[in-house]
Amino acid sequence: MCVSRRCNKLVRVLTGLWLVCGWGLGNTAPSSWAEERRFRLTPGAESLLIELDDRAVARYVFRDPRVPRPYFDRVRTISGIEVTRPNPPREGLDPTDHIGLHTGMWLSFGDLNGNDYWRLKARTEHEGFVGEPVTRDGEASFVVRNQYLASGGDE
């Protein structure tokens, strides 16, 4: 059974807030800064690449055979500092504890109608983008529709 479609609005709000606050955009940013910055969103078969001024700043992974939920990885600050763990970990360089669990940034729930999405005991399935990803005036946005499946994988 589908656990909740109401969560889609929460995902949209949190994703939007992260994109706006995470890179210092929005109404609080000086208009000259926004005019100088250019986002590009490049969709692929399994992810959406997010670039700012021709430099990758994040990737939204919506289909990963190893991880049963969408997530952001390869998240970087404007100056290029990586703020998420490399996914997958680089052998001999990165911690290998919790492989698949520490994939970057994500929204999840520990108990939603008795299902545990936080610990990957139930699957969050990407159904698609609601409209095309948009970039304009130094801002980038996209909205996704996710389905929260019950622990048995039933819709």
PDB file of C-alpha atoms in Angstrom:
ATOM      1  CA  MET A   1       0.000   0.000   0.000  1.00  0.00           C
ATOM      2  CA  CYS A   2       1.117   3.564  -0.566  1.00  0.00           C
ATOM      3  CA  VAL A   3       1.847   4.985   2.870  1.00  0.00           C
ATOM      4  CA  SER A   4       1.359   8.676   2.165  1.00  0.00           C
ATOM      5  CA  ARG A   5       1.277  11.025  -0.771  1.00  0.00           C
ATOM      6  CA  ARG A   6       0.952  13.973   1.619  1.00  0.00           C
ATOM      7  CA  CYS A   7       4.673  13.724   2.275  1.00  0.00           C
ATOM      8  CA  ASN A   8       5.310  15.006  -1.256  1.00  0.00           C
ATOM      9  CA  LYS A   9       4.594  18.574  -0.131  1.00  0.00           C
ATOM     10  CA  LEU A  10       7.061  18.221   2.740  1.00  0.00           C
ATOM     11  CA  VAL A  11       9.723  16.861   0.383  1.00  0.00           C
ATOM     12  CA  ARG A  12       9.133  19.767  -2.002  1.00  0.00           C
ATOM     13  CA  VAL A  13       9.366  22.332   0.804  1.00  0.00           C
ATOM     14  CA  LEU A  14      12.489  20.851   2.384  1.00  0.00           C
ATOM     15  CA  THR A  15      14.200  20.358  -0.970  1.00  0.00           C
ATOM     16  CA  GLY A  16      13.395  23.924  -1.930  1.00  0.00           C
ATOM     17  CA  LEU A  17      14.626  25.275   1.397  1.00  0.00           C
ATOM     18  CA  TRP A  18      17.838  23.296   1.107  1.00  0.00           C
ATOM     19  CA  LEU A  19      18.540  24.570  -2.399  1.00  0.00           C
ATOM     20  CA  VAL A  20      17.762  28.136  -1.384  1.00  0.00           C
ATOM     21  CA  CYS A  21      19.485  28.187   2.013  1.00  0.00           C
ATOM     22  CA  GLY A  22      22.287  25.794   1.169  1.00  0.00           C
ATOM     23  CA  TRP A  23      23.715  28.066  -1.486  1.00  0.00           C
ATOM     24  CA  GLY A  24      22.642  31.405  -0.049  1.00  0.00           C
ATOM     25  CA  LEU A  25      19.993  32.137  -2.660  1.00  0.00           C
ATOM     26  CA  GLY A  26      16.513  33.514  -2.390  1.00  0.00           C
ATOM     27  CA  ASN A  27      15.169  36.835  -1.203  1.00  0.00           C
ATOM     28  CA  THR A  28      18.050  37.391   1.211  1.00  0.00           C
ATOM     29  CA  ALA A  29      20.716  37.176  -1.499  1.00  0.00           C
ATOM     30  CA  PRO A  30      21.879  40.433  -3.048  1.00  0.00           C
ATOM     31  CA  SER A  31      20.267  40.818  -6.470  1.00  0.00           C
ATOM     32  CA  SER A  32      23.689  41.313  -8.085  1.00  0.00           C
ATOM     33  CA  TRP A  33      24.843  37.934  -6.718  1.00  0.00           C
ATOM     34  CA  ALA A  34      21.815  36.152  -8.162  1.00  0.00           C
ATOM     35  CA  GLU A  35      22.278  37.848 -11.526  1.00  0.00           C
ATOM     36  CA  GLU A  36      25.892  36.709 -11.690  1.00  0.00           C
ATOM     37  CA  ARG A  37      25.181  33.046 -10.820  1.00  0.00           C
ATOM     38  CA  ARG A  38      23.901  30.505 -13.323  1.00  0.00           C
ATOM     39  CA  PHE A  39      22.502  27.134 -12.397  1.00  0.00           C
ATOM     40  CA  ARG A  40      22.193  24.228 -14.792  1.00  0.00           C
ATOM     41  CA  LEU A  41      20.154  21.093 -14.059  1.00  0.00           C
ATOM     42  CA  THR A  42      21.055  18.116 -16.234  1.00  0.00           C
ATOM     43  CA  PRO A  43      18.757  15.095 -15.941  1.00  0.00           C
ATOM     44  CA  GLY A  44      20.114  11.581 -16.454  1.00  0.00           C
ATOM     45  CA  ALA A  45      18.618   8.100 -16.252  1.00  0.00           C
ATOM     46  CA  GLU A  46      19.307   7.790 -12.501  1.00  0.00           C
ATOM     47  CA  SER A  47      20.139  11.283 -11.257  1.00  0.00           C
ATOM     48  CA  LEU A  48      19.907  15.025 -11.757  1.00  0.00           C
ATOM     49  CA  LEU A  49      23.238  16.888 -11.894  1.00  0.00           C
ATOM     50  CA  ILE A  50      23.147  20.335 -10.279  1.00  0.00           C
ATOM     51  CA  GLU A  51      25.785  22.778 -11.489  1.00  0.00           C
ATOM     52  CA  LEU A  52      26.463  26.361 -10.493  1.00  0.00           C
ATOM     53  CA  ASP A  53      28.615  28.456 -12.806  1.00  0.00           C
ATOM     54  CA  ASP A  54      29.674  25.309 -14.719  1.00  0.00           C
ATOM     55  CA  ARG A  55      30.851  23.522 -11.532  1.00  0.00           C
ATOM     56  CA  ALA A  56      29.029  20.522 -10.087  1.00  0.00           C
ATOM     57  CA  VAL A  57      27.637  21.370  -6.638  1.00  0.00           C
ATOM     58  CA  ALA A  58      25.380  18.347  -6.063  1.00  0.00           C
ATOM     59  CA  ARG A  59      23.640  15.405  -7.602  1.00  0.00           C
ATOM     60  CA  TYR A  60      20.094  14.315  -6.815  1.00  0.00           C
ATOM     61  CA  VAL A  61      20.080  10.519  -7.143  1.00  0.00           C
ATOM     62  CA  PHE A  62      16.573   9.214  -7.618  1.00  0.00           C
ATOM     63  CA  ARG A  63      17.387   5.672  -8.734  1.00  0.00           C
ATOM     64  CA  ASP A  64      20.167   3.639  -7.101  1.00  0.00           C
ATOM     65  CA  PRO A  65      19.986  -0.184  -7.094  1.00  0.00           C
ATOM     66  CA  ARG A  66      21.893  -0.259  -3.768  1.00  0.00           C
ATOM     67  CA  VAL A  67      19.950   2.422  -1.882  1.00  0.00           C
ATOM     68  CA  PRO A  68      16.139   2.266  -1.568  1.00  0.00           C
ATOM     69  CA  ARG A  69      15.539   6.030  -1.294  1.00  0.00           C
ATOM     70  CA  PRO A  70      16.378   9.201  -3.259  1.00  0.00           C
ATOM     71  CA  TYR A  71      19.216  11.354  -1.925  1.00  0.00           C
ATOM     72  CA  PHE A  72      21.586  14.218  -2.696  1.00  0.00           C
ATOM     73  CA  ASP A  73      25.268  13.334  -2.933  1.00  0.00           C
ATOM     74  CA  ARG A  74      28.501  15.036  -3.984  1.00  0.00           C
ATOM     75  CA  VAL A  75      27.217  18.162  -2.251  1.00  0.00           C
ATOM     76  CA  ARG A  76      29.726  21.019  -2.329  1.00  0.00           C
ATOM     77  CA  THR A  77      29.807  24.570  -1.067  1.00  0.00           C
ATOM     78  CA  ILE A  78      30.088  27.423  -3.541  1.00  0.00           C
ATOM     79  CA  SER A  79      33.847  27.433  -2.918  1.00  0.00           C
ATOM     80  CA  GLY A  80      34.040  23.710  -3.810  1.00  0.00           C
ATOM     81  CA  ILE A  81      34.409  22.075  -0.388  1.00  0.00           C
ATOM     82  CA  GLU A  82      32.676  18.675  -0.356  1.00  0.00           C
ATOM     83  CA  VAL A  83      30.286  18.475   2.597  1.00  0.00           C
ATOM     84  CA  THR A  84      28.961  14.923   2.167  1.00  0.00           C
ATOM     85  CA  ARG A  85      30.758  11.596   2.331  1.00  0.00           C
ATOM     86  CA  PRO A  86      31.888  10.197  -1.010  1.00  0.00           C
ATOM     87  CA  ASN A  87      29.376   7.651  -2.216  1.00  0.00           C
ATOM     88  CA  PRO A  88      30.389   4.933  -2.635  1.00  0.00           C
ATOM     89  CA  PRO A  89      33.368   5.257  -0.267  1.00  0.00           C
ATOM     90  CA  ARG A  90      36.815   5.389  -1.872  1.00  0.00           C
ATOM     91  CA  GLU A  91      38.762   2.295  -0.862  1.00  0.00           C
ATOM     92  CA  GLY A  92      41.418   3.048   1.758  1.00  0.00           C
ATOM     93  CA  LEU A  93      40.439   6.733   2.023  1.00  0.00           C
ATOM     94  CA  ASP A  94      36.904   6.893   3.377  1.00  0.00           C
ATOM     95  CA  PRO A  95      35.055   5.288   6.294  1.00  0.00           C
ATOM     96  CA  THR A  96      33.263   2.141   5.216  1.00  0.00           C
ATOM     97  CA  ASP A  97      30.827   1.965   8.140  1.00  0.00           C
ATOM     98  CA  HIS A  98      27.197   2.114   7.137  1.00  0.00           C
ATOM     99  CA  ILE A  99      27.775   1.770   3.393  1.00  0.00           C
ATOM    100  CA  GLY A 100      24.533   2.689   1.662  1.00  0.00           C
ATOM    101  CA  LEU A 101      23.167   4.451   4.748  1.00  0.00           C
ATOM    102  CA  HIS A 102      25.418   7.543   4.651  1.00  0.00           C
ATOM    103  CA  THR A 103      24.811   8.491   1.043  1.00  0.00           C
ATOM    104  CA  GLY A 104      24.643  12.262   1.442  1.00  0.00           C
ATOM    105  CA  MET A 105      21.537  14.290   2.294  1.00  0.00           C
ATOM    106  CA  TRP A 106      18.032  12.874   2.236  1.00  0.00           C
ATOM    107  CA  LEU A 107      14.598  13.189   3.750  1.00  0.00           C
ATOM    108  CA  SER A 108      13.320  10.116   5.492  1.00  0.00           C
ATOM    109  CA  PHE A 109      11.075   8.931   8.306  1.00  0.00           C
ATOM    110  CA  GLY A 110      11.821   6.508  11.155  1.00  0.00           C
ATOM    111  CA  ASP A 111       8.170   5.619  11.621  1.00  0.00           C
ATOM    112  CA  LEU A 112       5.551   6.406   9.035  1.00  0.00           C
ATOM    113  CA  ASN A 113       2.517   4.166   9.527  1.00  0.00           C
ATOM    114  CA  GLY A 114       4.777   1.561  11.126  1.00  0.00           C
ATOM    115  CA  ASN A 115       7.346   1.585   8.297  1.00  0.00           C
ATOM    116  CA  ASP A 116      10.999   2.566   8.838  1.00  0.00           C
ATOM    117  CA  TYR A 117      12.410   4.481   5.865  1.00  0.00           C
ATOM    118  CA  TRP A 118      15.274   6.014   7.870  1.00  0.00           C
ATOM    119  CA  ARG A 119      16.997   2.667   8.465  1.00  0.00           C
ATOM    120  CA  LEU A 120      16.183   1.449   4.933  1.00  0.00           C
ATOM    121  CA  LYS A 121      13.698  -1.177   6.108  1.00  0.00           C
ATOM    122  CA  ALA A 122      11.091   0.185   3.667  1.00  0.00           C
ATOM    123  CA  ARG A 123      11.533   1.627   0.191  1.00  0.00           C
ATOM    124  CA  THR A 124      10.950   5.188  -1.024  1.00  0.00           C
ATOM    125  CA  GLU A 125      10.347   5.015  -4.749  1.00  0.00           C
ATOM    126  CA  HIS A 126      10.857   7.955  -7.128  1.00  0.00           C
ATOM    127  CA  GLU A 127       7.787   8.232  -9.330  1.00  0.00           C
ATOM    128  CA  GLY A 128       9.006  11.209 -11.311  1.00  0.00           C
ATOM    129  CA  PHE A 129       9.483  14.937 -11.515  1.00  0.00           C
ATOM    130  CA  VAL A 130       6.425  17.143 -11.234  1.00  0.00           C
ATOM    131  CA  GLY A 131       7.132  19.331 -14.238  1.00  0.00           C
ATOM    132  CA  GLU A 132      10.550  20.052 -15.686  1.00  0.00           C
ATOM    133  CA  PRO A 133      13.421  21.184 -13.424  1.00  0.00           C
ATOM    134  CA  VAL A 134      13.716  24.987 -13.698  1.00  0.00           C
ATOM    135  CA  THR A 135      16.573  27.482 -13.573  1.00  0.00           C
ATOM    136  CA  ARG A 136      16.174  31.253 -13.769  1.00  0.00           C
ATOM    137  CA  ASP A 137      17.537  34.430 -12.221  1.00  0.00           C
ATOM    138  CA  GLY A 138      20.232  32.676 -10.188  1.00  0.00           C
ATOM    139  CA  GLU A 139      17.853  30.065  -8.756  1.00  0.00           C
ATOM    140  CA  ALA A 140      17.222  26.381  -9.409  1.00  0.00           C
ATOM    141  CA  SER A 141      14.233  24.291  -8.403  1.00  0.00           C
ATOM    142  CA  PHE A 142      12.544  20.990  -9.012  1.00  0.00           C
ATOM    143  CA  VAL A 143       9.723  19.034  -7.452  1.00  0.00           C
ATOM    144  CA  VAL A 144       9.557  15.254  -7.212  1.00  0.00           C
ATOM    145  CA  ARG A 145       6.809  12.779  -6.500  1.00  0.00           C
ATOM    146  CA  ASN A 146       7.898   9.892  -4.280  1.00  0.00           C
ATOM    147  CA  GLN A 147       5.911   6.888  -3.148  1.00  0.00           C
ATOM    148  CA  TYR A 148       6.533   5.487   0.329  1.00  0.00           C
ATOM    149  CA  LEU A 149       6.062   1.718   0.078  1.00  0.00           C
ATOM    150  CA  ALA A 150       5.209  -0.537   2.998  1.00  0.00           C
ATOM    151  CA  SER A 151       7.976  -2.724   4.427  1.00  0.00           C
ATOM    152  CA  GLY A 152       6.872  -5.680   2.311  1.00  0.00           C
ATOM    153  CA  GLY A 153       7.322  -3.580  -0.840  1.00  0.00           C
ATOM    154  CA  ASP A 154       3.592  -3.445  -1.486  1.00  0.00           C
ATOM    155  CA  GLU A 155       2.120  -0.348  -3.055  1.00  0.00           C
TER     156      GLU A 155
END
